[in-house]
Every structure is written in C-alpha cells, then in structure tokens.
C-alpha cells in the first residue's frame, strides 16, 4: 500500500499559493479566510496589483467599503488597468 504525498501547504514566502487560496476561498464565499490569504500573498509580494484588487473585492463583500476603496486605489496605483475593472464592479 502506497503512501499519500504530503500536503502542499503555502508558507509565508509563497505568495502565489496564498493568492490561489484566496481566490479559492473567495469563490467559496469564505471571505474571512480569503482575506487572510490575500494578506499573506501581499506580504510576500506587495507589488501584486491583482492580489490587492482581489483583496479589495473581499473587503467590499465583507462590508468594509473604506478598506476596499483603499485597496482599489492601491491596486490602480500599481496597475492602471485596474481602474477599468473597478468601474465594471462599482456600476
């Protein structure tokens, strides 16, 4: 009988894994956990505009409009293309 491979768990240095977990947890509407995941992703890569934008979406869904606005603004500062994405959501 074979053994299962070890679980692949992200660590603080694995921003991509944290981003992917944030996306997964957001899709499952587990917003508190998604927020933790995006926070960890941004700890590992603070210049990730997409992680910043997606964290803003999570904050918006959790009712934190001020926090979401700050993150949207930060995401746009990192990548101006986020402005168009924000406009589609806020309509």
Short mmCIF file of C-alpha atoms in Angstrom, two decimals:
data_model
loop_
_atom_site.label_atom_id
_atom_site.label_comp_id
_atom_site.label_asym_id
_atom_site.label_seq_id
_atom_site.Cartn_x
_atom_site.Cartn_y
_atom_site.Cartn_z
CA UNK A 1 0.00 0.00 0.00
CA UNK A 2 1.45 3.35 -1.04
CA UNK A 3 1.51 6.47 0.99
CA UNK A 4 -0.14 9.72 0.01
CA UNK A 5 2.13 12.58 -0.97
CA UNK A 6 2.47 15.23 1.70
CA UNK A 7 0.01 18.10 1.55
CA UNK A 8 1.37 21.16 -0.20
CA UNK A 9 0.90 23.99 2.23
CA UNK A 10 1.91 27.53 1.42
CA UNK A 11 4.34 29.28 3.69
CA UNK A 12 4.85 32.99 4.23
CA UNK A 13 7.21 33.13 1.23
CA UNK A 14 4.79 31.54 -1.21
CA UNK A 15 2.73 34.47 -2.43
CA UNK A 16 1.33 32.61 -5.45
CA UNK A 17 -0.04 29.79 -3.30
CA UNK A 18 -1.63 32.29 -0.93
CA UNK A 19 -3.15 34.15 -3.88
CA UNK A 20 -4.58 30.92 -5.26
CA UNK A 21 -6.02 30.00 -1.86
CA UNK A 22 -7.53 33.49 -1.59
CA UNK A 23 -9.18 33.06 -4.96
CA UNK A 24 -10.50 29.64 -3.97
CA UNK A 25 -11.83 30.82 -0.61
CA UNK A 26 -13.40 33.92 -2.13
CA UNK A 27 -15.19 31.73 -4.67
CA UNK A 28 -16.48 29.63 -1.78
CA UNK A 29 -17.65 32.84 -0.07
CA UNK A 30 -15.33 32.19 2.86
CA UNK A 31 -14.36 35.85 2.92
CA UNK A 32 -12.56 35.95 6.29
CA UNK A 33 -10.22 33.17 5.17
CA UNK A 34 -9.84 34.72 1.71
CA UNK A 35 -8.84 38.00 3.35
CA UNK A 36 -6.13 36.20 5.36
CA UNK A 37 -4.89 34.52 2.19
CA UNK A 38 -4.69 37.78 0.23
CA UNK A 39 -2.98 39.48 3.18
CA UNK A 40 -0.35 36.71 3.14
CA UNK A 41 0.01 36.97 -0.65
CA UNK A 42 0.63 40.70 -0.36
CA UNK A 43 3.11 40.13 2.45
CA UNK A 44 5.12 38.00 0.04
CA UNK A 45 4.61 40.31 -2.94
CA UNK A 46 3.34 43.79 -2.03
CA UNK A 47 3.51 44.86 -5.69
CA UNK A 48 0.87 42.33 -6.82
CA UNK A 49 -1.90 44.54 -8.19
CA UNK A 50 -4.23 41.60 -8.79
CA UNK A 51 -3.92 40.35 -5.20
CA UNK A 52 -4.55 43.92 -3.99
CA UNK A 53 -7.59 44.22 -6.26
CA UNK A 54 -9.00 40.87 -5.19
CA UNK A 55 -8.46 41.74 -1.54
CA UNK A 56 -10.47 44.92 -2.20
CA UNK A 57 -13.30 42.80 -3.60
CA UNK A 58 -13.27 40.61 -0.49
CA UNK A 59 -13.35 43.66 1.77
CA UNK A 60 -16.24 45.07 -0.25
CA UNK A 61 -18.17 41.81 0.12
CA UNK A 62 -17.48 41.87 3.86
CA UNK A 63 -18.94 45.38 4.12
CA UNK A 64 -15.60 47.22 4.58
CA UNK A 65 -16.12 49.89 1.90
CA UNK A 66 -13.38 52.18 3.21
CA UNK A 67 -10.84 49.35 3.28
CA UNK A 68 -11.96 48.25 -0.18
CA UNK A 69 -11.57 51.78 -1.55
CA UNK A 70 -8.02 52.00 -0.15
CA UNK A 71 -7.10 48.66 -1.74
CA UNK A 72 -8.74 49.58 -5.06
CA UNK A 73 -6.72 52.82 -5.09
CA UNK A 74 -3.52 50.92 -4.27
CA UNK A 75 -4.21 48.35 -7.00
CA UNK A 76 -4.79 51.13 -9.54
CA UNK A 77 -1.55 52.83 -8.48
CA UNK A 78 0.28 49.54 -9.10
CA UNK A 79 -1.51 48.82 -12.39
CA UNK A 80 -3.72 51.47 -14.01
CA UNK A 81 -5.67 48.75 -15.87
CA UNK A 82 -7.36 48.01 -12.54
CA UNK A 83 -9.33 51.25 -12.95
CA UNK A 84 -11.40 49.69 -15.73
CA UNK A 85 -12.01 46.54 -13.67
CA UNK A 86 -13.13 48.66 -10.73
CA UNK A 87 -15.52 50.65 -12.90
CA UNK A 88 -17.24 47.45 -14.04
CA UNK A 89 -17.76 46.32 -10.44
CA UNK A 90 -18.89 49.60 -8.94
CA UNK A 91 -21.54 50.26 -11.63
#
